[in-house]
Coordinates of C-alpha atoms in Angstrom, one line a residue:
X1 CA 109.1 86.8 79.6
X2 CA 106.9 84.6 80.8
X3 CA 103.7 84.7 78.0
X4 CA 103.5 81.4 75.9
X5 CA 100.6 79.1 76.4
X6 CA 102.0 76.2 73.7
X7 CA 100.0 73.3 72.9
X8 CA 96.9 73.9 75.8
X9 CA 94.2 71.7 76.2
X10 CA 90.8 73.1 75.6
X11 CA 89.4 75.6 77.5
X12 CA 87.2 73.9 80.0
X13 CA 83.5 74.7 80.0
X14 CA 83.0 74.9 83.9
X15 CA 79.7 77.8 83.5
X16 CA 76.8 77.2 82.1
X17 CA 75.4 79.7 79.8
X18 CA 73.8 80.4 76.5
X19 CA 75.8 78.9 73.5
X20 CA 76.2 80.7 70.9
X21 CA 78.3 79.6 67.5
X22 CA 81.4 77.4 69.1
X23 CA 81.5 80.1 71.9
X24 CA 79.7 80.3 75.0
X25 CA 79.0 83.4 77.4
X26 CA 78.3 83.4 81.2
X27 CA 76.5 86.5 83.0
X28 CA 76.3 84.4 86.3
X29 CA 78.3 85.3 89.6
X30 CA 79.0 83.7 92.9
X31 CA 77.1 85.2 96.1
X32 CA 78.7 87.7 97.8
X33 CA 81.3 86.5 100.3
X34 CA 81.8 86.3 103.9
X35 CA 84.7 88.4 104.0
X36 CA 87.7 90.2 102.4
X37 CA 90.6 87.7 101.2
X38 CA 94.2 89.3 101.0
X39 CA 95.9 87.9 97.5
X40 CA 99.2 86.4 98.0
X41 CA 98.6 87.6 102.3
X42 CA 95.6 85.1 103.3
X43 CA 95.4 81.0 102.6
X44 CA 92.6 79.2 102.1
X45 CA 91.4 76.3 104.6
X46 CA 90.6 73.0 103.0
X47 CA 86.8 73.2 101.9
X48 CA 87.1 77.2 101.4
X49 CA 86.3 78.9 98.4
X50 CA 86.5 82.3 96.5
X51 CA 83.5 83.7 95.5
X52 CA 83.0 87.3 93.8
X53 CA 80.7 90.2 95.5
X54 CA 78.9 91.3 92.4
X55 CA 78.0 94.6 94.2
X56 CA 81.5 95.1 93.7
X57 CA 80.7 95.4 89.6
X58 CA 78.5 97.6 87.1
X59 CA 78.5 94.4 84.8
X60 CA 80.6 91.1 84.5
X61 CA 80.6 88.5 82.7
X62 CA 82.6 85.5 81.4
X63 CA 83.0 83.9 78.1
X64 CA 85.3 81.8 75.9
X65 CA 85.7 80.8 72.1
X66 CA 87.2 77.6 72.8
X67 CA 90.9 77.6 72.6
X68 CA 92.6 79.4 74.9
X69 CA 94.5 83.3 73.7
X70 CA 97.3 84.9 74.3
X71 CA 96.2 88.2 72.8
X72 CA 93.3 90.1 71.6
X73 CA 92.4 93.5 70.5
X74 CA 88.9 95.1 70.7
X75 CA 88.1 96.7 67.8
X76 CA 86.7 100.1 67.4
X77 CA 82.9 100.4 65.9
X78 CA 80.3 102.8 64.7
X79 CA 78.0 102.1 67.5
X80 CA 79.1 105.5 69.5
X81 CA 82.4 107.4 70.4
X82 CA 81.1 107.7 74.2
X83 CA 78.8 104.7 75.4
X84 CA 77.5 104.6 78.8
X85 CA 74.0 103.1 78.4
X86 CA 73.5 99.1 79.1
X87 CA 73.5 97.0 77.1
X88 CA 76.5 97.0 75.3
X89 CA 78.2 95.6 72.7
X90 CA 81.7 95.1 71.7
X91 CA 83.6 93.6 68.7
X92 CA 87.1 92.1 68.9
X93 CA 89.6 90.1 67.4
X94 CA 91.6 87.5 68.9
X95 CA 94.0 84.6 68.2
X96 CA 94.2 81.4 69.3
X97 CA 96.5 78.8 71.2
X98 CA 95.3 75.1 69.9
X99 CA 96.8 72.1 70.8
X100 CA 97.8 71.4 67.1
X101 CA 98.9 74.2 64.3
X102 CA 97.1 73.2 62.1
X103 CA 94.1 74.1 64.0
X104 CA 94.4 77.8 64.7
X105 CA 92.5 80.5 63.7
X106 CA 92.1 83.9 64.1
X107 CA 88.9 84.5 65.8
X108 CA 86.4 87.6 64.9
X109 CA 83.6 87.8 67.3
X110 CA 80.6 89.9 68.6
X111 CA 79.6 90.3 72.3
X112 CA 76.1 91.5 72.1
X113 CA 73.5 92.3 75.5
X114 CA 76.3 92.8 77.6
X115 CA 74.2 93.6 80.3
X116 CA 74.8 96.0 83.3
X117 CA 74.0 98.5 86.1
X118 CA 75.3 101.1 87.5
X119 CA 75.9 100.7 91.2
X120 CA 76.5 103.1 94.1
X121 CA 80.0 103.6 95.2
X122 CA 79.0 103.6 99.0
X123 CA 77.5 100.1 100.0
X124 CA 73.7 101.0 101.0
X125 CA 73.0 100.2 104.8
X126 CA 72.2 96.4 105.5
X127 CA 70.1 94.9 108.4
X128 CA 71.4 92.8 110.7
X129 CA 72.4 89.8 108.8
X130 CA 74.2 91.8 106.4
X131 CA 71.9 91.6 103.5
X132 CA 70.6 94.7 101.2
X133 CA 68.2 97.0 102.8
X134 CA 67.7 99.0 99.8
X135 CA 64.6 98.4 97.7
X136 CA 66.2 99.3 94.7
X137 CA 67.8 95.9 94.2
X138 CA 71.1 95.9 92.4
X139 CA 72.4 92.5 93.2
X140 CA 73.1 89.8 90.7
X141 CA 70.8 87.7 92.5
X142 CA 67.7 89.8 91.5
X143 CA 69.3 89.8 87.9
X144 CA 69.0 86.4 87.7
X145 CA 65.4 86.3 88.7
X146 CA 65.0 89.2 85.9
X147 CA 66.6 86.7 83.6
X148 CA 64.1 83.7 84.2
X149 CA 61.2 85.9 84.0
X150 CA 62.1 87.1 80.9
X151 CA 64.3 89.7 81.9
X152 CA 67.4 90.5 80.2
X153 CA 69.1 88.0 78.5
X154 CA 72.7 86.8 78.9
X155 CA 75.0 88.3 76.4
X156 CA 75.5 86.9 73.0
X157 CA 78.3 85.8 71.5
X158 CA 78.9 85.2 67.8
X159 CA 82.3 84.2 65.8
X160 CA 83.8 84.1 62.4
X161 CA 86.7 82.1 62.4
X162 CA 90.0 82.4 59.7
X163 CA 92.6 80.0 59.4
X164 CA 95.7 81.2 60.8
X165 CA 99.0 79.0 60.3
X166 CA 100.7 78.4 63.9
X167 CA 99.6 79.9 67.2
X168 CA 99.1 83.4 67.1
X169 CA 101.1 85.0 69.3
X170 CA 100.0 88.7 69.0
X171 CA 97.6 90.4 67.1
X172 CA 96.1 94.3 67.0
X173 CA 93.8 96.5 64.6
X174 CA 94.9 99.3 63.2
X175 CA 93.3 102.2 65.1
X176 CA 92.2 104.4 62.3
X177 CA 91.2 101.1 59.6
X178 CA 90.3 98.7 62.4
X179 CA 88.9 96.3 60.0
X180 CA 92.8 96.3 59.1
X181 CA 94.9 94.0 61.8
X182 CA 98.8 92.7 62.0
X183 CA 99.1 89.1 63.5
X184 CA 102.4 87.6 64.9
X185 CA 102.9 84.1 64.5
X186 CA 105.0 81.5 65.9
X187 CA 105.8 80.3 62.9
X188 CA 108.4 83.6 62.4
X189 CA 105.4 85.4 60.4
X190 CA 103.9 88.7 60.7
X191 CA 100.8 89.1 58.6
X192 CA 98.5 92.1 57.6
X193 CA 94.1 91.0 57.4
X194 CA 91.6 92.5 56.1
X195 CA 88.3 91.4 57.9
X196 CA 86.1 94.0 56.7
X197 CA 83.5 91.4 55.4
X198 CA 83.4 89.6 58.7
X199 CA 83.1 92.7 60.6
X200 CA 80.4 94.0 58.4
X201 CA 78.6 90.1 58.6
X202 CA 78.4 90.4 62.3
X203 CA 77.6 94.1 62.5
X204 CA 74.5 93.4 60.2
X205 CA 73.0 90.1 62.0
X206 CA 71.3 90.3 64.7
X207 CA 71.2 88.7 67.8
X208 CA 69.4 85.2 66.6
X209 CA 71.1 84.7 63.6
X210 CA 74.4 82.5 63.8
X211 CA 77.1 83.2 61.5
X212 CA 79.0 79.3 61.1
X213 CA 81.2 80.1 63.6
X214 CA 81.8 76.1 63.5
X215 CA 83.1 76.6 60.2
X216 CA 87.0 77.3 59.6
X217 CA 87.5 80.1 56.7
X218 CA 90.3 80.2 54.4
X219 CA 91.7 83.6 53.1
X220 CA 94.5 84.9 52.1
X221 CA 96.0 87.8 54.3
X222 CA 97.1 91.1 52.5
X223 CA 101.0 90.5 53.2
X224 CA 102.9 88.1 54.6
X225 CA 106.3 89.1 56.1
X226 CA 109.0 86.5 56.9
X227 CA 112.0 88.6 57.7
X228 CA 112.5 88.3 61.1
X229 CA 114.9 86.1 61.8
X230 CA 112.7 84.6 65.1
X231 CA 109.4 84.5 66.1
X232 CA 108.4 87.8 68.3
X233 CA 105.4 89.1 70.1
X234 CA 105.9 92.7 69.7
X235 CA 103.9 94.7 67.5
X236 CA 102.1 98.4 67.3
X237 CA 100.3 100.3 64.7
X238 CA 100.9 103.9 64.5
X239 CA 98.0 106.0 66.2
X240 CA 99.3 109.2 64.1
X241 CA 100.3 108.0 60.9
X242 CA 97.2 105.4 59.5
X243 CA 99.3 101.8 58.4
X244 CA 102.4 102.4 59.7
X245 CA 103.5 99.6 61.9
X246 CA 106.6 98.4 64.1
X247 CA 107.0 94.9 64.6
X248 CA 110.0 93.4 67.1
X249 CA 111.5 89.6 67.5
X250 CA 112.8 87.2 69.9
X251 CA 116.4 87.9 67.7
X252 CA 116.3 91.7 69.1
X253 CA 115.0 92.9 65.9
X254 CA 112.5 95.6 65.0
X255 CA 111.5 96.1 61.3
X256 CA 109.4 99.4 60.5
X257 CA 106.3 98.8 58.1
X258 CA 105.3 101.6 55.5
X259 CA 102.0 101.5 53.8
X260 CA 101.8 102.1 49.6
X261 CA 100.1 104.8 48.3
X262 CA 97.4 101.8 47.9
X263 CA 97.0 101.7 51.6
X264 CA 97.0 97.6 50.9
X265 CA 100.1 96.8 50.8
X266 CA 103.6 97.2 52.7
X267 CA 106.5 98.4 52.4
X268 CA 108.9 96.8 55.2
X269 CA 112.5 97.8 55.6
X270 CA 114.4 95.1 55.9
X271 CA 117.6 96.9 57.7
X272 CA 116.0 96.9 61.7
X273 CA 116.5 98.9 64.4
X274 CA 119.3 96.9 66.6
X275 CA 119.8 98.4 70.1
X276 CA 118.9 95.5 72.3
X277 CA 120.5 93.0 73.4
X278 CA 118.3 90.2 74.4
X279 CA 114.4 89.8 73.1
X280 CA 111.7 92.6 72.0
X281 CA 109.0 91.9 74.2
X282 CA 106.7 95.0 73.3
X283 CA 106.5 98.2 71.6
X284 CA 104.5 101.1 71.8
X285 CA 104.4 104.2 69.2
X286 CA 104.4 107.9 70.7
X287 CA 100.8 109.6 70.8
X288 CA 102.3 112.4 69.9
X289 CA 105.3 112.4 67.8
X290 CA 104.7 110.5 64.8
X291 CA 108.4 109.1 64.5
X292 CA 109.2 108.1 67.4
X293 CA 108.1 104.5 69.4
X294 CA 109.9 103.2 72.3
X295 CA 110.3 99.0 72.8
X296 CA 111.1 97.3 76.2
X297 CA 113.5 93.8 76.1
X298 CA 114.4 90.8 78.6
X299 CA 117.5 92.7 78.8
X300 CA 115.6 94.9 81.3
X301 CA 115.6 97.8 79.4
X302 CA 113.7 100.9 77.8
X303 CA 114.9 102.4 74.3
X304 CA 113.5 105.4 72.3
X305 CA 113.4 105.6 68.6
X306 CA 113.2 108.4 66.1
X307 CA 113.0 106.9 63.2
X308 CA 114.2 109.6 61.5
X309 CA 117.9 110.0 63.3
X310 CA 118.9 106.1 62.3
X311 CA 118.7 102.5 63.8
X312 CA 119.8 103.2 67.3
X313 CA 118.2 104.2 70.0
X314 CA 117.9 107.9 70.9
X315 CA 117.6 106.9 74.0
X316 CA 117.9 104.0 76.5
X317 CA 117.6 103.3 80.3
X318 CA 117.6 100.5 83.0
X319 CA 113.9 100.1 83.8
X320 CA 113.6 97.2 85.9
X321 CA 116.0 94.5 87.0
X322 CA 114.5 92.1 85.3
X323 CA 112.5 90.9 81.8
X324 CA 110.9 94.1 81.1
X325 CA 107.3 92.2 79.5
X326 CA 105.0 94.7 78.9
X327 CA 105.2 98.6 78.2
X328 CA 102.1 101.2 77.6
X329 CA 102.7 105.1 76.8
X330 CA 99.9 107.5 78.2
X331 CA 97.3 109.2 75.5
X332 CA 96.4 111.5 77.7
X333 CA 99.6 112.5 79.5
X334 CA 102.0 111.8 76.7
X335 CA 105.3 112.3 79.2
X336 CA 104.2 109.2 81.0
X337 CA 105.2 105.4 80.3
X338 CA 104.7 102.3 82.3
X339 CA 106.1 99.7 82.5
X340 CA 105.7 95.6 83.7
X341 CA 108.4 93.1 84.6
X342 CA 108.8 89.6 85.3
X343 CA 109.5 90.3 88.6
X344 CA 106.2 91.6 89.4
X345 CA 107.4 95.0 89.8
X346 CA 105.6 98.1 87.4
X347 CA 106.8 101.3 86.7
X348 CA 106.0 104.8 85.8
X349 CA 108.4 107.0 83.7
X350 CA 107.9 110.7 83.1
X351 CA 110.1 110.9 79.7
X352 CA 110.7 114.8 80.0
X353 CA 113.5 113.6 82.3
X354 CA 114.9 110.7 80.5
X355 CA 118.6 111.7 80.7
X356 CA 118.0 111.7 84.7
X357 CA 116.0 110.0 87.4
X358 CA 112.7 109.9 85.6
X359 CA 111.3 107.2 87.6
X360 CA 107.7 109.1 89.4
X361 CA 106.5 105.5 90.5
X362 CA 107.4 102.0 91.4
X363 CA 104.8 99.6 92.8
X364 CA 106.0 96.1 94.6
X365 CA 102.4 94.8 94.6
X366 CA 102.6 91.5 92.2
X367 CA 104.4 88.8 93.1
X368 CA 104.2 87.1 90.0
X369 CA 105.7 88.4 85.9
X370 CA 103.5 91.3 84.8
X371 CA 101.9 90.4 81.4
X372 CA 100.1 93.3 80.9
X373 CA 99.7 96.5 81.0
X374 CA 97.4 99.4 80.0
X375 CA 96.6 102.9 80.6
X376 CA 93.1 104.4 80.5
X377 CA 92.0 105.8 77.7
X378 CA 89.8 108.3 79.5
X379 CA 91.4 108.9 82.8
X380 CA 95.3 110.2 82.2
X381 CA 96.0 109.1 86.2
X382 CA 94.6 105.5 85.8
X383 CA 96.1 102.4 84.5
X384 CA 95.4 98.5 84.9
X385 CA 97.7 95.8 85.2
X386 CA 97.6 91.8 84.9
X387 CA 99.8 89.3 86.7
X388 CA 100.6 85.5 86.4
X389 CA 99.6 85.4 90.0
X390 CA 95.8 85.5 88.8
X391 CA 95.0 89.0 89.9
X392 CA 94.1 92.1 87.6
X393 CA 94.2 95.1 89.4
X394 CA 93.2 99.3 88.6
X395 CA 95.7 101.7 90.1
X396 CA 94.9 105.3 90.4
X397 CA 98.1 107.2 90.5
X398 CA 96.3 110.8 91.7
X399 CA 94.6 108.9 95.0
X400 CA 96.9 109.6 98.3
X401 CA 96.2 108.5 101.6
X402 CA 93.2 110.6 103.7
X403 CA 93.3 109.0 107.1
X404 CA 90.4 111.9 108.3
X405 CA 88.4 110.4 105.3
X406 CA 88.6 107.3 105.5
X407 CA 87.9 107.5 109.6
X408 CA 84.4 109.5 108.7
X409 CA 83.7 106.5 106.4
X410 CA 84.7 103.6 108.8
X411 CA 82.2 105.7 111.3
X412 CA 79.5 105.5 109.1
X413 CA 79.7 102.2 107.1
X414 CA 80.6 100.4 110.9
X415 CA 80.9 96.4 110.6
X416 CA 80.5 96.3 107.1
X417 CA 84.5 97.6 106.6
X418 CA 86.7 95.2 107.0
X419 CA 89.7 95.9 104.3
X420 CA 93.4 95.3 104.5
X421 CA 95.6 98.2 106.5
X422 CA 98.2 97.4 104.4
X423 CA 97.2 97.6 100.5
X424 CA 98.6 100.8 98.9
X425 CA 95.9 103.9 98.4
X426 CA 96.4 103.9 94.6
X427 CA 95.2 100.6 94.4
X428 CA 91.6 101.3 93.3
X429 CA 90.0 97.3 92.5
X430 CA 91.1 93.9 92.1
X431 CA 89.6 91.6 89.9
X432 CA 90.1 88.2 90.4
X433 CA 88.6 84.6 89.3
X434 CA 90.7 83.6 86.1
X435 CA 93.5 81.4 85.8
X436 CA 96.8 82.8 84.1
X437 CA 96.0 85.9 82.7
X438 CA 97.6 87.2 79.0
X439 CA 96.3 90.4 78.6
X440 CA 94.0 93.5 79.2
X441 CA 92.4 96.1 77.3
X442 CA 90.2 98.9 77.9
X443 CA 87.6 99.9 75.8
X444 CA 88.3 103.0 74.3
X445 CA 84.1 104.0 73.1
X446 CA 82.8 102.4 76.5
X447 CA 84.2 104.2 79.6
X448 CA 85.1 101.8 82.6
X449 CA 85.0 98.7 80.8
X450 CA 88.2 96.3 80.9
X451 CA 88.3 93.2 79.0
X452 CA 90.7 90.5 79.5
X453 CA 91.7 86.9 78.5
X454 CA 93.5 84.2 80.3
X455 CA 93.9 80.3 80.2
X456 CA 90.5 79.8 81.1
X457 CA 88.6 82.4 79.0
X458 CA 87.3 85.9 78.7
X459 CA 85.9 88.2 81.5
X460 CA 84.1 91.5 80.4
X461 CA 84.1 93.5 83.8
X462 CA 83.2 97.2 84.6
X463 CA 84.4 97.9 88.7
X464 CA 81.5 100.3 90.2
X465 CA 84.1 102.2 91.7
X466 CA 85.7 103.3 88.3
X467 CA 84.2 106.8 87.1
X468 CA 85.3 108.6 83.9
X469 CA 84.9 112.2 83.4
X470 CA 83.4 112.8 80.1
X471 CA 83.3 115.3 77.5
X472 CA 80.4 117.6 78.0
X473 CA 77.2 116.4 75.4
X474 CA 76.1 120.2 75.4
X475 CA 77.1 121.8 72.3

């Protein structure tokens, strides 16, 4: 259960970069380093560091909005359905952890220029010192001289901030009205915004033109419910039925939300769904079956709803032995569920075979509480997972072990491997560098690209060694 970040101090501003509004945006990286470091296996001496290998990256970069936040969404645009030329841009909503209430906003920005290339998944041979042979010159290094010359530009960021009472403890846009977004407070409040003028403000400036992030809006939200009998952090929007929404509570709760014929207001039933026993730490609607969501609890259990049998659980199993934090049901392989504990541990269910063993994975890697948890939106065996030990890492459930493979590339790449024996073949990249991590999403119109936030900030990241198979342009 581990998740709360009450009364921080301000984000520290350790980078450098082009300031924008009240936020600032970083596009710089270490140097590559001299060799592979083992999380949680290898210590570092006294004077050591941990630097990044950008080679290891299409783009990254690093940004914050001043507080630190516990949750964000990114929200979906008109820019493109499939985006795969730099530079990019993204628009998200987030909420903040200030070190008073009163000073807590929700926080709707723009990332603009996020700039990128794509790399080459085999490392290109290197002289004898180890540097870069190849003309072609993908390293950060030569990114930054781009940069000073008048190259591309670091990214942009730009904000529009809205009062929010209390820390915001949650908050996510509705998939199909994404100018539409539910916020869970920790004052014991769920509320429904509608941002559409802020979205349309940024979308229509461009890059040069600030928006008074600096300045703290008022407005009213749509609705304002205060049922729950606690505060909670899990909440979901139907991707099936446009408005509907499930919202759960630290009381074991859940409370269904109906949308009016209106589509702006809310109907919420105030009998919940009771079938836990302890907190509901997240919930997650079906992508398929438009009655039915499933909600994960610190009393280490799984249940699936139907709404339409009831307010018990259709279903329930042990998923973990302890807190289960974090849950995230496949798109793309509807039958599959994961799942994150506090004990480190993640899970993946295949729900066809609920009423027996339908554990297909179980992954000891963290050390630390999971805290998030997210499959890919474009590759059904691929998920990524975030950890209060620092790390965010990309499994790849269809990779197995090829020992003839990976001796043909040892053969041919020589020196230059030196990885761990040890680390499991599904593990496809870890991401490291920021300091306790909330949560993760991918970006559903931009294939490969991961943002997360932390205590420290933002980090936009796209691993060169993540590939999507896209839908065919031809018609």
């Amino acid at each position: 259960m581990v998740r709360s970040l009450k009364n921080p101090k301000k984000a520290k501003r350790k980078n450098k970069g082009s300031k924008k509004e009240d936020g600032q945006s970083s596009s710089s990286v270490p140097s590559m380093p001299a060799k592979v470091w083992q999380p949680g296996v290898d210590k570092l001496e006294e004077g050591e560091e941990l630097q990044c290998d950008p080679s290891a990256y299409n783009s990254l970069h690093a940004f914050h909005i001043g507080w630190p936040c516990l949750s964000f969404d990114i929200v979906r645009d008109a820019l493109g359905l499939i985006r795969t030329e730099f530079p990019h841009t993204v628009y998200c909503v987030a909420g903040t952890q200030a070190e008073k209430a009163s000073w807590n906003s929700i926080e709707i920005y723009k990332l603009s220029n996020i700039s990128g290339k794509r790399r080459d998944l085999v490392p290109a041979k290197t002289d004898g010192d180890g540097s870069d042979m190849d003309s072609d010159g993908s390293s950060s290094d030569e990114d930054d001289e781009n940069e000073e010359n008048g190259g591309p530009n670091p990214p942009v960021l730009q904000i529009r901030k809205i009062a929010h009472e209390g820390c915001v403890n949650r908050i996510r846009a509705m998939t199909q009205n994404p100018h539409i977004c539910a916020s869970w407070g920790d004052t014991g409040h769920v509320q429904i915004w509608d941002f559409s003028s802020h979205l349309n403000a940024l979308a229509g400036s461009e890059a040069e033109v600030t928006t008074g992030a600096s300045t703290m809006l008022s407005q009213a939200p749509l609705m304002k419910f205060g049922g729950h009998k606690d505060e909670g952090y899990a909440i979901d929007w139907s991707p099936l039925v446009p408005g509907r929404l499930v919202s759960g509570d630290c009381k074991n709760c859940i409370h269904l939300w109906e949308p009016s014929s209106s589509g702006t207001t809310w109907n919420v039933d105030n009998n919940p769904f009771i079938g836990h026993t302890a907190s509901v730490e997240d919930l997650q609607w079906s992508p398929t079956e438009s009655d039915v969501f499933a909600s994960c609890s610190v009393d280490g259990t799984i249940a699936i709803w139907d709404t339409r049998i009831g307010k018990s659980p259709a279903g329930s199993i042990k998923a973990h032995k302890a807190d289960v934090n974090v849950i995230s049901w496949n798109r793309l392989a509807s039958c599959m569920l994961a799942s994150g504990s506090d004990d480190g541990t993640f899970s993946i269910r295949d729900l066809r075979l609920l009423q027996g063993d339908s554990l297909v994975a179980h992954f000891e890697y963290h050390k630390y509480p999971i805290t998030s948890i997210e499959w890919s939106p474009h590759e059904p065996s691929t998920l990524a997972v975030s950890s209060a030990d620092n790390q965010l890492t990309i499994w790849d459930l269809s990779l197995e072990r090829d020992e003839e493979e990976e001796a043909e590339f040892r053969a041919r790449m020589k020196e230059q491997v030196n990885a761990p024996e040890d680390l499991p073949p599904q593990l496809l990249f870890v991401h490291q560098g920021q300091k306790d991590l909330k949560e993760l999403h991918w970006h559903t119109q931009i294939p490969g690209m991961i943002m997360s936030t932390a205590s420290d900030g933002f980090n936009v990241l796209m691993p060169s060694n993540v590939e999507s198979t896209l839908p065919s342009t031809e018609a």
